[in-house]
Short mmCIF file of C-alpha atoms and ligand atoms in Angstrom, two decimals:
data_model
loop_
_atom_site.label_atom_id
_atom_site.label_comp_id
_atom_site.label_asym_id
_atom_site.label_seq_id
_atom_site.Cartn_x
_atom_site.Cartn_y
_atom_site.Cartn_z
CA MET A 1 -26.14 -6.04 -6.47
CA PRO A 2 -24.53 -3.06 -4.68
CA GLN A 3 -23.26 -0.40 -7.03
CA LYS A 4 -19.83 1.15 -6.99
CA THR A 5 -20.12 4.93 -7.02
CA LEU A 6 -17.88 7.73 -8.23
CA PRO A 7 -17.06 10.86 -6.19
CA PHE A 8 -17.10 13.04 -9.33
CA THR A 9 -19.37 13.68 -12.32
CA LEU A 10 -18.79 13.24 -16.02
CA ALA A 11 -18.96 17.05 -16.38
CA GLN A 12 -16.11 17.41 -13.85
CA ILE A 13 -13.98 14.94 -15.82
CA GLU A 14 -14.65 16.78 -19.08
CA GLN A 15 -13.57 19.99 -17.39
CA ILE A 16 -10.33 18.36 -16.18
CA GLU A 17 -9.60 17.03 -19.66
CA LYS A 18 -9.36 20.57 -21.00
CA SER A 19 -5.99 20.88 -19.26
CA CYS A 20 -5.03 17.24 -18.70
CA PRO A 21 -5.88 14.64 -21.33
CA THR A 22 -6.65 11.05 -20.40
CA PRO A 23 -5.32 8.78 -19.10
CA PHE A 24 -4.79 10.07 -15.57
CA HIS A 25 -5.16 8.96 -11.98
CA LEU A 26 -7.61 11.00 -9.94
CA TYR A 27 -7.66 10.86 -6.12
CA ASP A 28 -10.52 11.92 -3.87
CA GLU A 29 -9.27 13.94 -0.87
CA LYS A 30 -12.61 13.90 0.91
CA GLY A 31 -12.79 10.11 0.76
CA ILE A 32 -9.18 9.71 1.91
CA ARG A 33 -9.70 11.97 4.92
CA ALA A 34 -13.02 10.45 6.00
CA ASN A 35 -11.56 6.95 5.80
CA ALA A 36 -8.42 7.97 7.72
CA ARG A 37 -10.60 9.37 10.50
CA ARG A 38 -12.67 6.20 10.64
CA LEU A 39 -9.55 4.09 11.03
CA LYS A 40 -8.26 6.29 13.84
CA ALA A 41 -11.65 6.34 15.56
CA ALA A 42 -11.81 2.54 15.54
CA PHE A 43 -8.60 2.43 17.60
CA ALA A 44 -9.09 5.57 19.67
CA TRP A 45 -9.35 3.35 22.78
CA ASN A 46 -5.56 2.93 22.55
CA PRO A 47 -3.99 6.27 23.51
CA GLY A 48 -0.80 5.64 21.54
CA PHE A 49 -2.47 4.27 18.42
CA LYS A 50 -0.72 5.25 15.22
CA GLU A 51 -1.20 4.25 11.61
CA TYR A 52 1.97 4.36 9.52
CA PHE A 53 0.93 4.71 5.89
CA ALA A 54 2.71 2.10 3.76
CA VAL A 55 4.21 4.59 1.31
CA LYS A 56 4.72 2.01 -1.43
CA ALA A 57 0.96 1.89 -2.03
CA CYS A 58 0.89 5.45 -3.36
CA PRO A 59 4.18 7.32 -3.00
CA ASN A 60 2.89 10.78 -3.84
CA PRO A 61 4.06 13.45 -1.38
CA PHE A 62 0.89 15.51 -1.80
CA LEU A 63 -1.22 12.60 -0.58
CA MET A 64 1.35 11.81 2.10
CA LYS A 65 1.03 15.39 3.33
CA ILE A 66 -2.74 14.98 3.67
CA LEU A 67 -2.19 11.77 5.63
CA LYS A 68 0.41 13.48 7.82
CA GLU A 69 -2.19 16.11 8.62
CA GLU A 70 -4.55 13.31 9.62
CA GLY A 71 -1.92 12.17 12.13
CA PHE A 72 -0.46 9.27 10.19
CA GLY A 73 3.17 8.28 10.23
CA MET A 74 4.97 6.82 7.21
CA ASP A 75 6.00 3.19 6.76
CA CYS A 76 9.03 3.25 4.48
CA SER A 77 11.05 0.44 2.96
CA SER A 78 13.58 2.15 0.73
CA LEU A 79 15.81 5.21 0.53
CA PRO A 80 13.50 7.12 -1.86
CA GLU A 81 10.54 6.46 0.46
CA LEU A 82 12.59 7.79 3.39
CA LEU A 83 13.45 10.87 1.34
CA LEU A 84 9.77 11.44 0.47
CA SER A 85 8.88 11.29 4.17
CA GLN A 86 11.64 13.71 5.01
CA GLU A 87 10.41 16.02 2.24
CA ILE A 88 6.95 16.27 3.82
CA GLY A 89 8.43 16.79 7.28
CA VAL A 90 7.79 13.35 8.71
CA THR A 91 10.95 12.25 10.54
CA GLY A 92 11.93 10.61 13.82
CA GLU A 93 9.47 8.09 15.17
CA GLY A 94 6.94 9.31 12.62
CA ILE A 95 8.73 6.87 10.32
CA MET A 96 8.66 3.11 10.62
CA PHE A 97 11.47 1.67 8.52
CA THR A 98 10.38 -1.85 7.61
CA SER A 99 12.71 -3.19 4.95
CA ASN A 100 14.21 -6.49 3.93
CA ASP A 101 17.51 -7.43 2.33
CA THR A 102 18.43 -3.89 3.36
CA PRO A 103 21.52 -2.08 2.06
CA ALA A 104 23.74 -0.30 4.58
CA ASN A 105 23.07 3.20 3.22
CA GLU A 106 19.35 2.80 3.88
CA PHE A 107 19.95 1.83 7.51
CA VAL A 108 22.28 4.83 7.81
CA LYS A 109 19.63 7.20 6.43
CA ALA A 110 16.82 5.71 8.55
CA GLN A 111 19.00 6.00 11.62
CA ALA A 112 19.96 9.58 10.77
CA LEU A 113 16.26 10.47 10.48
CA GLY A 114 15.59 8.84 13.86
CA ALA A 115 13.14 6.37 12.32
CA VAL A 116 11.83 3.37 14.20
CA ILE A 117 13.92 0.57 12.73
CA ASN A 118 12.13 -2.71 12.24
CA LEU A 119 14.60 -5.52 11.55
CA ASP A 120 13.70 -8.34 9.20
CA ASP A 121 16.41 -10.79 10.27
CA LEU A 122 18.68 -11.65 13.19
CA SER A 123 21.74 -11.15 10.99
CA HIS A 124 20.69 -7.54 10.40
CA LEU A 125 21.39 -6.74 14.04
CA PRO A 126 25.23 -6.89 13.78
CA PHE A 127 24.93 -5.43 10.27
CA LEU A 128 22.99 -2.42 11.57
CA GLU A 129 25.32 -2.06 14.53
CA ALA A 130 28.33 -2.00 12.21
CA CYS A 131 26.95 0.44 9.67
CA ALA A 132 24.85 2.82 11.75
CA GLY A 133 25.12 1.81 15.42
CA LEU A 134 22.23 0.46 17.45
CA PRO A 135 19.32 2.85 17.98
CA GLU A 136 17.69 3.15 21.42
CA LEU A 137 14.46 1.63 20.08
CA VAL A 138 14.50 -1.59 18.06
CA CYS A 139 11.65 -3.60 16.60
CA PHE A 140 11.73 -7.10 15.15
CA ARG A 141 9.44 -8.46 12.46
CA TYR A 142 7.90 -11.81 13.39
CA ASN A 143 7.07 -14.50 10.85
CA PRO A 144 4.66 -16.90 12.55
CA GLY A 145 5.33 -19.61 9.96
CA PRO A 146 2.94 -22.55 10.37
CA LEU A 147 1.07 -20.80 13.21
CA LYS A 148 -0.79 -18.57 10.78
CA GLY A 149 -2.36 -19.18 7.40
CA GLY A 150 -1.53 -16.64 4.74
CA ASN A 151 -3.47 -15.46 1.73
CA ALA A 152 -3.08 -15.17 -2.03
CA ILE A 153 -1.03 -12.00 -2.30
CA ILE A 154 1.50 -12.48 0.49
CA GLY A 155 1.42 -16.31 0.38
CA ASN A 156 1.90 -18.80 3.17
CA PRO A 157 4.07 -17.32 5.97
CA GLU A 158 6.35 -20.40 5.90
CA GLN A 159 7.14 -19.62 2.27
CA ALA A 160 7.47 -15.88 2.85
CA LYS A 161 10.93 -14.35 2.93
CA TYR A 162 10.07 -11.95 5.73
CA GLY A 163 10.73 -11.89 9.42
CA PHE A 164 12.21 -13.82 12.34
CA THR A 165 11.19 -17.27 13.51
CA ARG A 166 9.79 -17.49 17.00
CA GLU A 167 13.05 -18.85 18.45
CA GLN A 168 15.07 -16.11 16.79
CA LEU A 169 12.92 -13.46 18.46
CA PHE A 170 13.86 -14.74 21.94
CA GLU A 171 17.52 -14.74 20.99
CA GLY A 172 17.30 -11.32 19.30
CA TYR A 173 15.68 -9.49 22.22
CA ARG A 174 18.19 -11.10 24.61
CA VAL A 175 21.03 -9.74 22.51
CA LEU A 176 19.40 -6.29 22.40
CA LYS A 177 19.04 -6.29 26.17
CA GLN A 178 22.66 -7.32 26.66
CA LYS A 179 23.73 -4.51 24.36
CA GLY A 180 21.86 -2.00 26.48
CA VAL A 181 18.89 -1.34 24.19
CA LYS A 182 16.05 -0.06 26.39
CA ARG A 183 13.04 0.31 24.12
CA PHE A 184 11.40 -2.53 22.22
CA GLY A 185 8.75 -3.07 19.57
CA LEU A 186 7.25 -6.19 18.03
CA HIS A 187 5.81 -6.38 14.52
CA THR A 188 4.27 -8.75 12.04
CA MET A 189 2.72 -8.45 8.59
CA VAL A 190 1.17 -11.68 7.44
CA ALA A 191 -1.53 -10.88 4.91
CA SER A 192 -2.49 -8.46 2.23
CA ASN A 193 -5.90 -7.56 0.86
CA GLU A 194 -7.64 -9.52 3.60
CA LEU A 195 -11.36 -8.79 4.00
CA ASN A 196 -12.10 -10.92 7.06
CA PRO A 197 -11.99 -8.73 10.21
CA GLN A 198 -11.24 -11.75 12.38
CA TYR A 199 -7.90 -12.17 10.60
CA PHE A 200 -6.59 -8.96 12.17
CA ILE A 201 -7.95 -9.83 15.59
CA ASP A 202 -6.23 -13.23 15.38
CA THR A 203 -2.98 -11.52 14.37
CA ALA A 204 -3.20 -9.15 17.34
CA GLU A 205 -3.84 -12.10 19.68
CA ILE A 206 -0.73 -13.90 18.41
CA LEU A 207 1.38 -10.77 18.94
CA PHE A 208 -0.02 -9.95 22.39
CA ASP A 209 0.58 -13.51 23.60
CA LEU A 210 4.08 -13.39 22.19
CA ALA A 211 4.82 -9.98 23.74
CA VAL A 212 3.82 -11.33 27.16
CA GLU A 213 5.96 -14.43 26.73
CA LEU A 214 8.97 -12.53 25.44
CA SER A 215 8.76 -9.95 28.18
CA ARG A 216 8.65 -12.67 30.86
CA GLU A 217 11.44 -14.79 29.39
CA VAL A 218 13.78 -11.98 28.42
CA GLY A 219 12.86 -9.47 31.11
CA ILE A 220 11.85 -6.58 28.89
CA THR A 221 8.62 -4.67 28.30
CA PHE A 222 7.30 -3.67 24.93
CA GLU A 223 6.59 -0.09 24.05
CA PHE A 224 4.53 -0.98 20.98
CA VAL A 225 3.05 -3.81 19.00
CA ASN A 226 2.61 -3.27 15.26
CA ILE A 227 -0.01 -5.56 13.76
CA GLY A 228 0.96 -4.62 10.21
CA GLY A 229 -1.28 -3.67 7.34
CA GLY A 230 -3.16 -5.87 4.96
CA ILE A 231 -6.71 -4.58 5.37
CA GLY A 232 -8.34 -5.42 2.07
CA ILE A 233 -10.69 -3.38 -0.05
CA PRO A 234 -13.87 -4.48 -1.81
CA TYR A 235 -12.64 -4.50 -5.41
CA ARG A 236 -15.82 -6.30 -6.50
CA PRO A 237 -19.21 -4.62 -6.16
CA GLU A 238 -20.60 -7.58 -4.22
CA GLN A 239 -17.82 -7.43 -1.61
CA ALA A 240 -18.14 -5.50 1.65
CA ALA A 241 -15.48 -3.26 3.16
CA VAL A 242 -13.76 -4.51 6.32
CA ASP A 243 -15.76 -3.46 9.36
CA LEU A 244 -13.09 -1.32 11.05
CA GLU A 245 -15.15 -0.85 14.20
CA CYS A 246 -15.35 -4.64 14.55
CA VAL A 247 -11.56 -4.96 14.10
CA GLY A 248 -10.97 -2.18 16.62
CA ALA A 249 -13.29 -3.72 19.21
CA GLY A 250 -11.87 -7.23 18.70
CA VAL A 251 -8.27 -6.05 19.03
CA ARG A 252 -9.26 -4.09 22.14
CA ALA A 253 -10.75 -7.19 23.77
CA ALA A 254 -7.56 -9.12 23.00
CA TYR A 255 -5.43 -6.26 24.32
CA GLU A 256 -7.29 -6.27 27.61
CA SER A 257 -7.54 -10.02 28.13
CA ARG A 258 -4.23 -11.19 26.69
CA LEU A 259 -1.91 -8.32 27.48
CA LEU A 260 -3.09 -6.10 30.35
CA ALA A 261 -4.69 -8.97 32.29
CA LYS A 262 -1.43 -10.94 31.97
CA GLY A 263 0.50 -8.15 33.61
CA HIS A 264 2.11 -6.44 30.62
CA PRO A 265 1.93 -2.66 30.96
CA ALA A 266 -0.11 -0.60 28.49
CA LEU A 267 1.56 -0.31 25.12
CA LYS A 268 0.99 1.54 21.86
CA LEU A 269 -0.77 -0.21 19.03
CA TYR A 270 0.53 0.51 15.56
CA MET A 271 -0.75 -0.40 12.12
CA GLU A 272 0.80 0.09 8.70
CA CYS A 273 -1.96 -0.13 6.14
CA GLY A 274 -1.40 1.04 2.60
CA ARG A 275 -4.03 -0.36 0.29
CA MET A 276 -7.10 0.59 2.33
CA VAL A 277 -5.79 4.12 2.92
CA THR A 278 -5.67 5.28 -0.69
CA GLY A 279 -6.85 2.33 -2.82
CA PRO A 280 -10.61 2.96 -2.97
CA PHE A 281 -10.06 6.70 -3.39
CA GLY A 282 -8.02 6.58 -6.59
CA PHE A 283 -9.48 6.17 -10.08
CA LEU A 284 -7.79 5.56 -13.41
CA VAL A 285 -9.65 7.67 -15.95
CA ALA A 286 -9.26 6.69 -19.61
CA ARG A 287 -11.03 6.82 -22.93
CA VAL A 288 -11.81 4.08 -25.42
CA ARG A 289 -9.51 4.38 -28.40
CA HIS A 290 -10.61 1.50 -30.62
CA ILE A 291 -13.24 -1.22 -30.66
CA LYS A 292 -11.91 -4.39 -32.26
CA LYS A 293 -13.96 -7.46 -33.18
CA THR A 294 -12.09 -10.67 -33.95
CA TYR A 295 -12.50 -13.92 -32.02
CA LYS A 296 -13.47 -11.72 -29.11
CA THR A 297 -14.56 -8.13 -28.75
CA TYR A 298 -11.88 -5.76 -27.49
CA ALA A 299 -12.18 -2.27 -26.12
CA GLY A 300 -8.73 -0.71 -26.41
CA LEU A 301 -8.09 2.17 -24.01
CA ASP A 302 -5.60 5.01 -24.00
CA ALA A 303 -4.35 3.62 -20.66
CA CYS A 304 -2.37 0.39 -20.38
CA MET A 305 -0.86 -1.87 -17.74
CA ALA A 306 1.89 0.68 -17.17
CA ASN A 307 -0.84 2.72 -15.43
CA LEU A 308 -2.32 -0.17 -13.48
CA MET A 309 -0.74 -3.59 -13.62
CA ARG A 310 -2.68 -5.43 -10.90
CA PRO A 311 -4.99 -7.20 -13.37
CA ALA A 312 -1.99 -8.37 -15.41
CA LEU A 313 0.09 -9.22 -12.35
CA TYR A 314 -2.46 -11.00 -10.17
CA GLY A 315 -5.50 -11.43 -12.39
CA ALA A 316 -7.02 -8.86 -10.04
CA TYR A 317 -10.55 -7.59 -10.57
CA HIS A 318 -10.95 -3.84 -10.99
CA HIS A 319 -14.44 -2.54 -11.49
CA ILE A 320 -15.04 -0.43 -14.60
CA SER A 321 -17.67 2.28 -14.88
CA VAL A 322 -18.82 4.02 -18.04
CA PRO A 323 -20.26 7.24 -16.58
CA ALA A 324 -22.09 8.40 -19.74
CA LYS A 325 -23.80 5.02 -20.05
CA ALA A 326 -24.48 4.36 -16.37
CA GLY A 327 -28.12 3.46 -16.87
CA GLN A 328 -27.60 1.18 -19.83
CA PRO A 329 -27.61 -2.63 -19.64
CA CYS A 330 -24.24 -4.43 -19.65
CA SER A 331 -25.12 -6.10 -22.92
CA THR A 332 -21.71 -6.63 -24.50
CA VAL A 333 -18.79 -8.70 -23.25
CA TYR A 334 -15.37 -7.10 -23.68
CA ASP A 335 -11.75 -7.70 -23.02
CA VAL A 336 -10.68 -4.21 -21.98
CA THR A 337 -7.09 -3.76 -23.10
CA GLY A 338 -4.20 -1.35 -23.29
CA SER A 339 -1.72 -0.85 -26.11
CA LEU A 340 1.27 -2.66 -24.66
CA CYS A 341 2.72 -5.52 -26.71
CA GLU A 342 1.94 -8.11 -24.05
CA ASN A 343 -1.24 -10.13 -24.24
CA ASN A 344 -1.77 -9.81 -20.50
CA ASP A 345 -2.20 -6.05 -20.94
CA LYS A 346 -5.89 -6.32 -20.08
CA PHE A 347 -7.80 -4.43 -17.41
CA ALA A 348 -10.66 -6.90 -17.64
CA ILE A 349 -11.37 -10.17 -19.42
CA ASP A 350 -14.88 -11.16 -20.50
CA ARG A 351 -16.40 -8.16 -18.74
CA PRO A 352 -20.04 -7.31 -19.51
CA LEU A 353 -20.29 -3.57 -20.09
CA PRO A 354 -22.66 -1.19 -21.83
CA GLU A 355 -22.02 -1.14 -25.58
CA LEU A 356 -18.87 0.95 -26.04
CA ALA A 357 -17.72 3.22 -28.83
CA PRO A 358 -14.41 4.98 -29.51
CA GLY A 359 -14.20 8.10 -27.37
CA ASP A 360 -16.25 6.74 -24.47
CA LEU A 361 -14.93 7.66 -21.06
CA VAL A 362 -14.23 4.75 -18.70
CA VAL A 363 -13.27 4.88 -15.04
CA ILE A 364 -11.33 2.03 -13.46
CA HIS A 365 -12.01 1.84 -9.74
CA ASP A 366 -9.76 1.16 -6.74
CA ALA A 367 -6.60 2.23 -8.54
CA GLY A 368 -5.36 4.40 -5.66
CA ALA A 369 -2.97 1.80 -4.26
CA HIS A 370 -0.38 -0.12 -6.28
CA GLY A 371 -1.72 1.68 -9.36
CA HIS A 372 0.47 4.53 -10.50
CA ALA A 373 2.99 3.28 -7.95
CA MET A 374 3.65 0.07 -9.91
CA GLY A 375 3.98 1.98 -13.17
CA PHE A 376 6.86 1.22 -15.49
CA GLN A 377 8.14 2.25 -18.89
CA TYR A 378 8.48 -1.06 -20.69
CA ASN A 379 7.59 -0.84 -24.36
CA GLY A 380 8.07 2.92 -24.23
CA LYS A 381 4.86 3.40 -22.27
CA LEU A 382 4.91 6.49 -20.10
CA ARG A 383 3.39 6.98 -16.68
CA SER A 384 0.34 9.20 -16.52
CA ALA A 385 -0.39 12.30 -14.47
CA GLU A 386 -1.85 12.15 -10.96
CA LEU A 387 -4.57 14.63 -10.03
CA LEU A 388 -6.23 15.40 -6.73
CA LEU A 389 -9.88 16.30 -6.36
CA ARG A 390 -9.81 18.59 -3.36
CA GLU A 391 -12.54 18.81 -0.76
CA ASP A 392 -13.71 22.13 -2.22
CA GLY A 393 -14.20 20.54 -5.65
CA SER A 394 -11.09 22.05 -7.23
CA VAL A 395 -8.56 19.82 -8.97
CA VAL A 396 -4.78 20.08 -8.68
CA GLN A 397 -2.13 18.21 -10.58
CA ILE A 398 0.05 16.41 -8.05
CA ARG A 399 2.32 14.76 -10.62
CA ARG A 400 2.63 15.57 -14.30
CA ALA A 401 2.51 12.94 -17.00
CA GLU A 402 5.85 11.67 -18.27
CA THR A 403 7.12 12.77 -21.65
CA PRO A 404 9.58 11.03 -23.99
CA ALA A 405 12.27 13.26 -22.42
CA ASP A 406 11.65 11.46 -19.10
CA TYR A 407 12.00 8.13 -20.85
CA PHE A 408 15.34 9.22 -22.32
CA ALA A 409 16.57 10.99 -19.18
CA THR A 410 19.05 8.26 -18.28
CA LEU A 411 20.57 8.15 -21.76
CA ASP A 412 23.40 10.35 -22.98
CA PHE A 413 22.75 11.03 -26.66
CA GLY A 414 25.89 13.18 -26.79
CA ALA A 415 27.97 10.13 -25.90
CA LEU A 416 25.98 8.11 -28.44
CA ALA A 417 26.88 10.53 -31.22
CA SER A 418 30.60 10.02 -30.59
CA PHE A 419 30.28 6.29 -29.96
CA ARG A 420 31.76 4.11 -32.74
CA ALA A 421 29.75 0.96 -33.20
C1 PLP B 1 3.03 -3.58 1.78
C2 PLP B 1 3.28 -3.52 3.22
C3 PLP B 1 2.34 -2.95 4.07
C4 PLP B 1 1.01 -2.46 3.60
O1 PLP B 1 0.22 -3.48 3.16
P1 PLP B 1 -1.27 -3.18 2.65
O2 PLP B 1 -1.74 -4.51 2.19
O3 PLP B 1 -1.13 -2.19 1.57
O4 PLP B 1 -2.02 -2.65 3.82
C5 PLP B 1 2.65 -2.85 5.41
N1 PLP B 1 3.82 -3.30 5.88
C6 PLP B 1 4.75 -3.85 5.11
C7 PLP B 1 6.02 -4.30 5.71
C8 PLP B 1 4.52 -3.98 3.74
O5 PLP B 1 5.45 -4.54 2.97
#
């Protein structure tokens, strides 16, 4: 079976622990950059190609700055994500604002930053016009409904809350044209964590066909088509990464045969991947605190689901390495747990691992997307630090660990003291 590897050594981790105790998230800059370049290379045939990093996957401005340097834009869906983008100097059409159930102040901010605004619903058009005015470039999010099968994380498109129906798109672009809007984009996002390259090619085909039809019927031309994100990552050792070159070549063939050959002028291809951009390059590093043997054998870590909740939330598999015992047989079956008072606080269930002892270092793989980002403070659990392993081998802290003071920051103990119960 293929092995999952680590971009750092046990000695490097022990060195880091001198200044930053476990648990912490550690990101690999070299891996992030190489992967970003591969994605761009796969779509280099499209002169306007741009990947907008889905900030929600890993909203750390240090990582965002690295991605900015690699030429990525930022896909934002909330005011704080817009502010993070602004903080790293990504504004204007470097931002794609793809939100849903959007409050007025977020449209106002996105508009003020000059972001590309991607509307989730026809009713948002008059809402946006009233609160921020119509921008010169507008994009609509398409929900293909029964035309496209979904997958486990995002669900069936017909059941998904996102996007316009096909009929609504025709109406929406007509309204935009009447109102004098001159620049148009078309977007969809129909899957997440999809490993089949054909899925993305099929999605591009649907959008290219639709762009041609819309442009004929409404009398507009599209400046870009955004095929969304959703490229999966091989969480399990036996899974293979998506062949980006195959996706790039397949989308190119569709672009030529279904768009250019049908008379639509050249347009820019956009993507907005999150998971595949940082996911495989982030690791949750923890130590075993206790070994407990009751009806099952438990390895309790110093990390918990507040640091990585995907296993608890989706039953997701995250590979676990024990660097000091890499050569040893996986002879013992563990539930690997955290300390939260919820029985689903488990990183792995029935996982064969080398025999563990208190103090052993464990590394949980593929925690770089929706890991720290989904962190929460329930049960008084605090979010860990985030560290970056730089290309030169040095390590910098890119977010400190929370302290009890952070947990209490929204409370006013002065008011409590004078409060009469
Ligand atoms: C989450 C999200 C993405 C990124 O999805 P990944 O599966 O992380 O690639 C892109 N676009 C929108 C609108 C999203 O909500």
